[in-house]
Amino acid sequence: MAVFNIEIICRKCSKCEFIELKLREAIRQLEYKYQTKIDYELKINEDLREMNKFALSASQRPVVVVNGNVEFAGRIMTRFLKSKLDSILKGF
């Protein structure tokens, strides 16, 4: 199984910490569902200039980038995290 590179672009705040927690929880649920270990690297990038690479403004934070693709920006509905990660996982 390939390694997920997950990056949260946002200044360290309670919103970003919550998203990080929910991402880790969604990955644990997928590991349980598929009975396999999902290798992932999660980092929080506080440099908001990185958002310019994806043509996003600072008002659209937090941004979740998975394997170089923006998957979520702005208001993140946590109920969609697991299904989105599941669909990305199926693409590997």
mmCIF file of N, CA and C in Angstrom:
data_model
loop_
_atom_site.group_PDB
_atom_site.id
_atom_site.type_symbol
_atom_site.label_atom_id
_atom_site.label_comp_id
_atom_site.label_asym_id
_atom_site.label_seq_id
_atom_site.Cartn_x
_atom_site.Cartn_y
_atom_site.Cartn_z
ATOM 1 N N MET A 1 0.840 -1.172 0.000
ATOM 2 C CA MET A 1 0.000 0.000 0.000
ATOM 3 C C MET A 1 0.887 1.238 0.000
ATOM 4 N N ALA A 2 0.508 2.246 -0.737
ATOM 5 C CA ALA A 2 1.289 3.470 -0.857
ATOM 6 C C ALA A 2 1.182 4.315 0.411
ATOM 7 N N VAL A 3 2.077 5.259 0.528
ATOM 8 C CA VAL A 3 2.100 6.149 1.679
ATOM 9 C C VAL A 3 1.276 7.389 1.362
ATOM 10 N N PHE A 4 0.369 7.728 2.254
ATOM 11 C CA PHE A 4 -0.376 8.974 2.137
ATOM 12 C C PHE A 4 0.490 10.098 2.675
ATOM 13 N N ASN A 5 0.620 11.169 1.922
ATOM 14 C CA ASN A 5 1.260 12.377 2.412
ATOM 15 C C ASN A 5 0.153 13.386 2.645
ATOM 16 N N ILE A 6 -0.148 13.648 3.889
ATOM 17 C CA ILE A 6 -1.237 14.548 4.249
ATOM 18 C C ILE A 6 -0.638 15.797 4.874
ATOM 19 N N GLU A 7 -1.071 16.941 4.381
ATOM 20 C CA GLU A 7 -0.572 18.213 4.881
ATOM 21 C C GLU A 7 -1.759 19.106 5.215
ATOM 22 N N ILE A 8 -1.730 19.680 6.396
ATOM 23 C CA ILE A 8 -2.734 20.661 6.791
ATOM 24 C C ILE A 8 -2.044 22.014 6.758
ATOM 25 N N ILE A 9 -2.544 22.912 5.920
ATOM 26 C CA ILE A 9 -1.966 24.248 5.828
ATOM 27 C C ILE A 9 -2.859 25.188 6.625
ATOM 28 N N CYS A 10 -2.318 25.667 7.736
ATOM 29 C CA CYS A 10 -3.085 26.540 8.622
ATOM 30 C C CYS A 10 -2.180 26.961 9.765
ATOM 31 N N ARG A 11 -2.461 28.100 10.333
ATOM 32 C CA ARG A 11 -1.756 28.445 11.559
ATOM 33 C C ARG A 11 -2.274 27.544 12.662
ATOM 34 N N LYS A 12 -1.413 27.196 13.571
ATOM 35 C CA LYS A 12 -1.789 26.291 14.667
ATOM 36 C C LYS A 12 -2.926 26.918 15.474
ATOM 37 N N CYS A 13 -4.069 26.249 15.446
ATOM 38 C CA CYS A 13 -5.234 26.728 16.191
ATOM 39 C C CYS A 13 -6.099 25.522 16.551
ATOM 40 N N SER A 14 -7.157 25.764 17.281
ATOM 41 C CA SER A 14 -8.021 24.660 17.707
ATOM 42 C C SER A 14 -8.695 23.991 16.517
ATOM 43 N N LYS A 15 -9.002 24.767 15.468
ATOM 44 C CA LYS A 15 -9.634 24.195 14.275
ATOM 45 C C LYS A 15 -8.705 23.191 13.596
ATOM 46 N N CYS A 16 -7.451 23.570 13.459
ATOM 47 C CA CYS A 16 -6.478 22.692 12.804
ATOM 48 C C CYS A 16 -6.197 21.446 13.650
ATOM 49 N N GLU A 17 -6.115 21.630 14.946
ATOM 50 C CA GLU A 17 -5.896 20.481 15.823
ATOM 51 C C GLU A 17 -7.074 19.521 15.760
ATOM 52 N N PHE A 18 -8.285 20.056 15.651
ATOM 53 C CA PHE A 18 -9.479 19.226 15.530
ATOM 54 C C PHE A 18 -9.457 18.445 14.218
ATOM 55 N N ILE A 19 -9.076 19.114 13.120
ATOM 56 C CA ILE A 19 -9.000 18.448 11.813
ATOM 57 C C ILE A 19 -7.943 17.347 11.858
ATOM 58 N N GLU A 20 -6.801 17.625 12.487
ATOM 59 C CA GLU A 20 -5.749 16.614 12.614
ATOM 60 C C GLU A 20 -6.268 15.396 13.381
ATOM 61 N N LEU A 21 -6.958 15.633 14.463
ATOM 62 C CA LEU A 21 -7.537 14.552 15.259
ATOM 63 C C LEU A 21 -8.532 13.739 14.432
ATOM 64 N N LYS A 22 -9.395 14.409 13.690
ATOM 65 C CA LYS A 22 -10.407 13.724 12.886
ATOM 66 C C LYS A 22 -9.773 12.950 11.730
ATOM 67 N N LEU A 23 -8.701 13.476 11.142
ATOM 68 C CA LEU A 23 -7.996 12.749 10.084
ATOM 69 C C LEU A 23 -7.398 11.458 10.629
ATOM 70 N N ARG A 24 -6.741 11.550 11.771
ATOM 71 C CA ARG A 24 -6.148 10.355 12.382
ATOM 72 C C ARG A 24 -7.229 9.330 12.736
ATOM 73 N N GLU A 25 -8.357 9.812 13.231
ATOM 74 C CA GLU A 25 -9.466 8.925 13.576
ATOM 75 C C GLU A 25 -10.027 8.239 12.328
ATOM 76 N N ALA A 26 -10.183 8.989 11.241
ATOM 77 C CA ALA A 26 -10.696 8.414 9.992
ATOM 78 C C ALA A 26 -9.743 7.354 9.452
ATOM 79 N N ILE A 27 -8.448 7.599 9.553
ATOM 80 C CA ILE A 27 -7.465 6.624 9.080
ATOM 81 C C ILE A 27 -7.523 5.358 9.932
ATOM 82 N N ARG A 28 -7.654 5.515 11.244
ATOM 83 C CA ARG A 28 -7.786 4.339 12.122
ATOM 84 C C ARG A 28 -9.020 3.518 11.763
ATOM 85 N N GLN A 29 -10.123 4.191 11.454
ATOM 86 C CA GLN A 29 -11.349 3.483 11.077
ATOM 87 C C GLN A 29 -11.168 2.736 9.760
ATOM 88 N N LEU A 30 -10.459 3.343 8.816
ATOM 89 C CA LEU A 30 -10.206 2.673 7.537
ATOM 90 C C LEU A 30 -9.257 1.492 7.721
ATOM 91 N N GLU A 31 -8.282 1.632 8.612
ATOM 92 C CA GLU A 31 -7.392 0.507 8.900
ATOM 93 C C GLU A 31 -8.193 -0.663 9.461
ATOM 94 N N TYR A 32 -9.120 -0.364 10.330
ATOM 95 C CA TYR A 32 -9.968 -1.412 10.906
ATOM 96 C C TYR A 32 -10.861 -2.028 9.827
ATOM 97 N N LYS A 33 -11.423 -1.189 8.979
ATOM 98 C CA LYS A 33 -12.325 -1.665 7.921
ATOM 99 C C LYS A 33 -11.614 -2.620 6.971
ATOM 100 N N TYR A 34 -10.402 -2.258 6.561
ATOM 101 C CA TYR A 34 -9.661 -3.063 5.587
ATOM 102 C C TYR A 34 -8.673 -4.031 6.234
ATOM 103 N N GLN A 35 -8.597 -4.024 7.567
ATOM 104 C CA GLN A 35 -7.692 -4.909 8.300
ATOM 105 C C GLN A 35 -6.262 -4.816 7.768
ATOM 106 N N THR A 36 -5.799 -3.594 7.592
ATOM 107 C CA THR A 36 -4.449 -3.358 7.106
ATOM 108 C C THR A 36 -3.904 -2.078 7.726
ATOM 109 N N LYS A 37 -2.600 -1.934 7.699
ATOM 110 C CA LYS A 37 -1.944 -0.734 8.201
ATOM 111 C C LYS A 37 -1.827 0.258 7.056
ATOM 112 N N ILE A 38 -2.293 1.463 7.266
ATOM 113 C CA ILE A 38 -2.176 2.521 6.263
ATOM 114 C C ILE A 38 -1.005 3.402 6.673
ATOM 115 N N ASP A 39 0.006 3.447 5.822
ATOM 116 C CA ASP A 39 1.161 4.294 6.094
ATOM 117 C C ASP A 39 0.834 5.714 5.661
ATOM 118 N N TYR A 40 1.025 6.641 6.575
ATOM 119 C CA TYR A 40 0.764 8.032 6.237
ATOM 120 C C TYR A 40 1.719 8.937 6.989
ATOM 121 N N GLU A 41 1.931 10.079 6.394
ATOM 122 C CA GLU A 41 2.771 11.108 6.972
ATOM 123 C C GLU A 41 1.897 12.344 7.091
ATOM 124 N N LEU A 42 1.696 12.834 8.283
ATOM 125 C CA LEU A 42 0.829 13.988 8.503
ATOM 126 C C LEU A 42 1.663 15.133 9.036
ATOM 127 N N LYS A 43 1.566 16.272 8.380
ATOM 128 C CA LYS A 43 2.299 17.425 8.884
ATOM 129 C C LYS A 43 1.415 18.661 8.811
ATOM 130 N N ILE A 44 1.671 19.559 9.731
ATOM 131 C CA ILE A 44 0.961 20.835 9.737
ATOM 132 C C ILE A 44 1.940 21.894 9.267
ATOM 133 N N ASN A 45 1.562 22.583 8.209
ATOM 134 C CA ASN A 45 2.387 23.623 7.623
ATOM 135 C C ASN A 45 1.773 24.969 7.987
ATOM 136 N N GLU A 46 2.491 25.773 8.737
ATOM 137 C CA GLU A 46 1.974 27.066 9.169
ATOM 138 C C GLU A 46 2.326 28.190 8.207
ATOM 139 N N ASP A 47 3.026 27.886 7.131
ATOM 140 C CA ASP A 47 3.392 28.893 6.135
ATOM 141 C C ASP A 47 2.225 29.071 5.164
ATOM 142 N N LEU A 48 1.450 30.117 5.371
ATOM 143 C CA LEU A 48 0.255 30.329 4.555
ATOM 144 C C LEU A 48 0.585 30.657 3.099
ATOM 145 N N ARG A 49 1.832 31.021 2.817
ATOM 146 C CA ARG A 49 2.216 31.272 1.417
ATOM 147 C C ARG A 49 2.155 30.003 0.581
ATOM 148 N N GLU A 50 2.207 28.851 1.238
ATOM 149 C CA GLU A 50 2.086 27.572 0.528
ATOM 150 C C GLU A 50 0.734 27.447 -0.166
ATOM 151 N N MET A 51 -0.260 28.162 0.348
ATOM 152 C CA MET A 51 -1.593 28.107 -0.250
ATOM 153 C C MET A 51 -1.586 28.694 -1.655
ATOM 154 N N ASN A 52 -0.643 29.594 -1.926
ATOM 155 C CA ASN A 52 -0.556 30.205 -3.257
ATOM 156 C C ASN A 52 -0.268 29.176 -4.338
ATOM 157 N N LYS A 53 0.430 28.100 -3.984
ATOM 158 C CA LYS A 53 0.711 27.040 -4.962
ATOM 159 C C LYS A 53 -0.570 26.411 -5.483
ATOM 160 N N PHE A 54 -1.609 26.472 -4.669
ATOM 161 C CA PHE A 54 -2.883 25.847 -5.029
ATOM 162 C C PHE A 54 -3.941 26.877 -5.409
ATOM 163 N N ALA A 55 -3.519 28.130 -5.617
ATOM 164 C CA ALA A 55 -4.413 29.232 -5.995
ATOM 165 C C ALA A 55 -5.526 29.433 -4.963
ATOM 166 N N LEU A 56 -5.166 29.349 -3.695
ATOM 167 C CA LEU A 56 -6.117 29.557 -2.609
ATOM 168 C C LEU A 56 -5.706 30.787 -1.811
ATOM 169 N N SER A 57 -6.674 31.435 -1.195
ATOM 170 C CA SER A 57 -6.371 32.595 -0.362
ATOM 171 C C SER A 57 -6.334 32.180 1.106
ATOM 172 N N ALA A 58 -5.788 33.058 1.924
ATOM 173 C CA ALA A 58 -5.659 32.761 3.352
ATOM 174 C C ALA A 58 -7.013 32.614 4.028
ATOM 175 N N SER A 59 -8.047 33.175 3.446
ATOM 176 C CA SER A 59 -9.382 33.055 4.047
ATOM 177 C C SER A 59 -9.967 31.659 3.858
ATOM 178 N N GLN A 60 -9.344 30.849 3.024
ATOM 179 C CA GLN A 60 -9.841 29.502 2.750
ATOM 180 C C GLN A 60 -9.162 28.439 3.605
ATOM 181 N N ARG A 61 -8.601 28.831 4.713
ATOM 182 C CA ARG A 61 -7.934 27.854 5.557
ATOM 183 C C ARG A 61 -8.882 27.286 6.583
ATOM 184 N N PRO A 62 -8.662 26.139 7.094
ATOM 185 C CA PRO A 62 -7.534 25.251 6.828
ATOM 186 C C PRO A 62 -7.679 24.538 5.491
ATOM 187 N N VAL A 63 -6.538 24.140 4.961
ATOM 188 C CA VAL A 63 -6.482 23.405 3.701
ATOM 189 C C VAL A 63 -5.891 22.032 4.001
ATOM 190 N N VAL A 64 -6.521 20.995 3.467
ATOM 191 C CA VAL A 64 -6.004 19.637 3.616
ATOM 192 C C VAL A 64 -5.555 19.166 2.239
ATOM 193 N N VAL A 65 -4.265 18.868 2.131
ATOM 194 C CA VAL A 65 -3.664 18.415 0.880
ATOM 195 C C VAL A 65 -3.262 16.958 1.075
ATOM 196 N N VAL A 66 -3.734 16.092 0.180
ATOM 197 C CA VAL A 66 -3.394 14.671 0.243
ATOM 198 C C VAL A 66 -2.664 14.312 -1.040
ATOM 199 N N ASN A 67 -1.424 13.856 -0.894
ATOM 200 C CA ASN A 67 -0.582 13.473 -2.033
ATOM 201 C C ASN A 67 -0.519 14.566 -3.095
ATOM 202 N N GLY A 68 -0.409 15.818 -2.656
ATOM 203 C CA GLY A 68 -0.242 16.935 -3.578
ATOM 204 C C GLY A 68 -1.522 17.506 -4.146
ATOM 205 N N ASN A 69 -2.665 16.954 -3.786
ATOM 206 C CA ASN A 69 -3.954 17.449 -4.283
ATOM 207 C C ASN A 69 -4.765 18.036 -3.137
ATOM 208 N N VAL A 70 -5.351 19.210 -3.375
ATOM 209 C CA VAL A 70 -6.214 19.819 -2.366
ATOM 210 C C VAL A 70 -7.503 19.013 -2.292
ATOM 211 N N GLU A 71 -7.789 18.465 -1.133
ATOM 212 C CA GLU A 71 -9.008 17.680 -0.942
ATOM 213 C C GLU A 71 -10.065 18.465 -0.177
ATOM 214 N N PHE A 72 -9.632 19.350 0.709
ATOM 215 C CA PHE A 72 -10.551 20.186 1.477
ATOM 216 C C PHE A 72 -9.942 21.567 1.634
ATOM 217 N N ALA A 73 -10.787 22.589 1.597
ATOM 218 C CA ALA A 73 -10.336 23.959 1.838
ATOM 219 C C ALA A 73 -11.473 24.730 2.491
ATOM 220 N N GLY A 74 -11.113 25.531 3.478
ATOM 221 C CA GLY A 74 -12.123 26.336 4.161
ATOM 222 C C GLY A 74 -12.874 25.523 5.185
ATOM 223 N N ARG A 75 -14.153 25.625 5.148
ATOM 224 C CA ARG A 75 -14.988 24.884 6.106
ATOM 225 C C ARG A 75 -14.960 23.403 5.748
ATOM 226 N N ILE A 76 -14.450 22.609 6.659
ATOM 227 C CA ILE A 76 -14.286 21.182 6.398
ATOM 228 C C ILE A 76 -15.359 20.412 7.154
ATOM 229 N N MET A 77 -16.164 19.701 6.414
ATOM 230 C CA MET A 77 -17.208 18.879 7.015
ATOM 231 C C MET A 77 -16.563 17.554 7.421
ATOM 232 N N THR A 78 -16.398 17.354 8.709
ATOM 233 C CA THR A 78 -15.666 16.180 9.191
ATOM 234 C C THR A 78 -16.346 14.869 8.824
ATOM 235 N N ARG A 79 -17.637 14.892 8.586
ATOM 236 C CA ARG A 79 -18.315 13.637 8.237
ATOM 237 C C ARG A 79 -17.889 13.131 6.859
ATOM 238 N N PHE A 80 -17.281 14.014 6.042
ATOM 239 C CA PHE A 80 -16.832 13.607 4.716
ATOM 240 C C PHE A 80 -15.377 13.149 4.691
ATOM 241 N N LEU A 81 -14.650 13.345 5.780
ATOM 242 C CA LEU A 81 -13.227 12.987 5.799
ATOM 243 C C LEU A 81 -13.013 11.506 5.508
ATOM 244 N N LYS A 82 -13.729 10.655 6.209
ATOM 245 C CA LYS A 82 -13.532 9.213 6.055
ATOM 246 C C LYS A 82 -13.879 8.759 4.644
ATOM 247 N N SER A 83 -15.007 9.222 4.106
ATOM 248 C CA SER A 83 -15.407 8.782 2.761
ATOM 249 C C SER A 83 -14.434 9.293 1.705
ATOM 250 N N LYS A 84 -13.916 10.501 1.880
ATOM 251 C CA LYS A 84 -12.951 11.043 0.916
ATOM 252 C C LYS A 84 -11.644 10.258 0.977
ATOM 253 N N LEU A 85 -11.155 9.985 2.179
ATOM 254 C CA LEU A 85 -9.929 9.192 2.313
ATOM 255 C C LEU A 85 -10.132 7.783 1.777
ATOM 256 N N ASP A 86 -11.311 7.233 1.978
ATOM 257 C CA ASP A 86 -11.626 5.898 1.463
ATOM 258 C C ASP A 86 -11.571 5.888 -0.060
ATOM 259 N N SER A 87 -12.122 6.913 -0.698
ATOM 260 C CA SER A 87 -12.091 6.953 -2.164
ATOM 261 C C SER A 87 -10.672 7.153 -2.687
ATOM 262 N N ILE A 88 -9.853 7.917 -1.972
ATOM 263 C CA ILE A 88 -8.449 8.091 -2.370
ATOM 264 C C ILE A 88 -7.713 6.767 -2.220
ATOM 265 N N LEU A 89 -7.985 6.062 -1.133
ATOM 266 C CA LEU A 89 -7.345 4.775 -0.867
ATOM 267 C C LEU A 89 -7.674 3.758 -1.953
ATOM 268 N N LYS A 90 -8.893 3.771 -2.436
ATOM 269 C CA LYS A 90 -9.297 2.834 -3.484
ATOM 270 C C LYS A 90 -8.588 3.122 -4.798
ATOM 271 N N GLY A 91 -8.111 4.353 -4.975
ATOM 272 C CA GLY A 91 -7.392 4.716 -6.190
ATOM 273 C C GLY A 91 -5.963 4.198 -6.224
ATOM 274 N N PHE A 92 -5.481 3.671 -5.098
ATOM 275 C CA PHE A 92 -4.104 3.162 -5.040
ATOM 276 C C PHE A 92 -4.052 1.721 -5.442
#
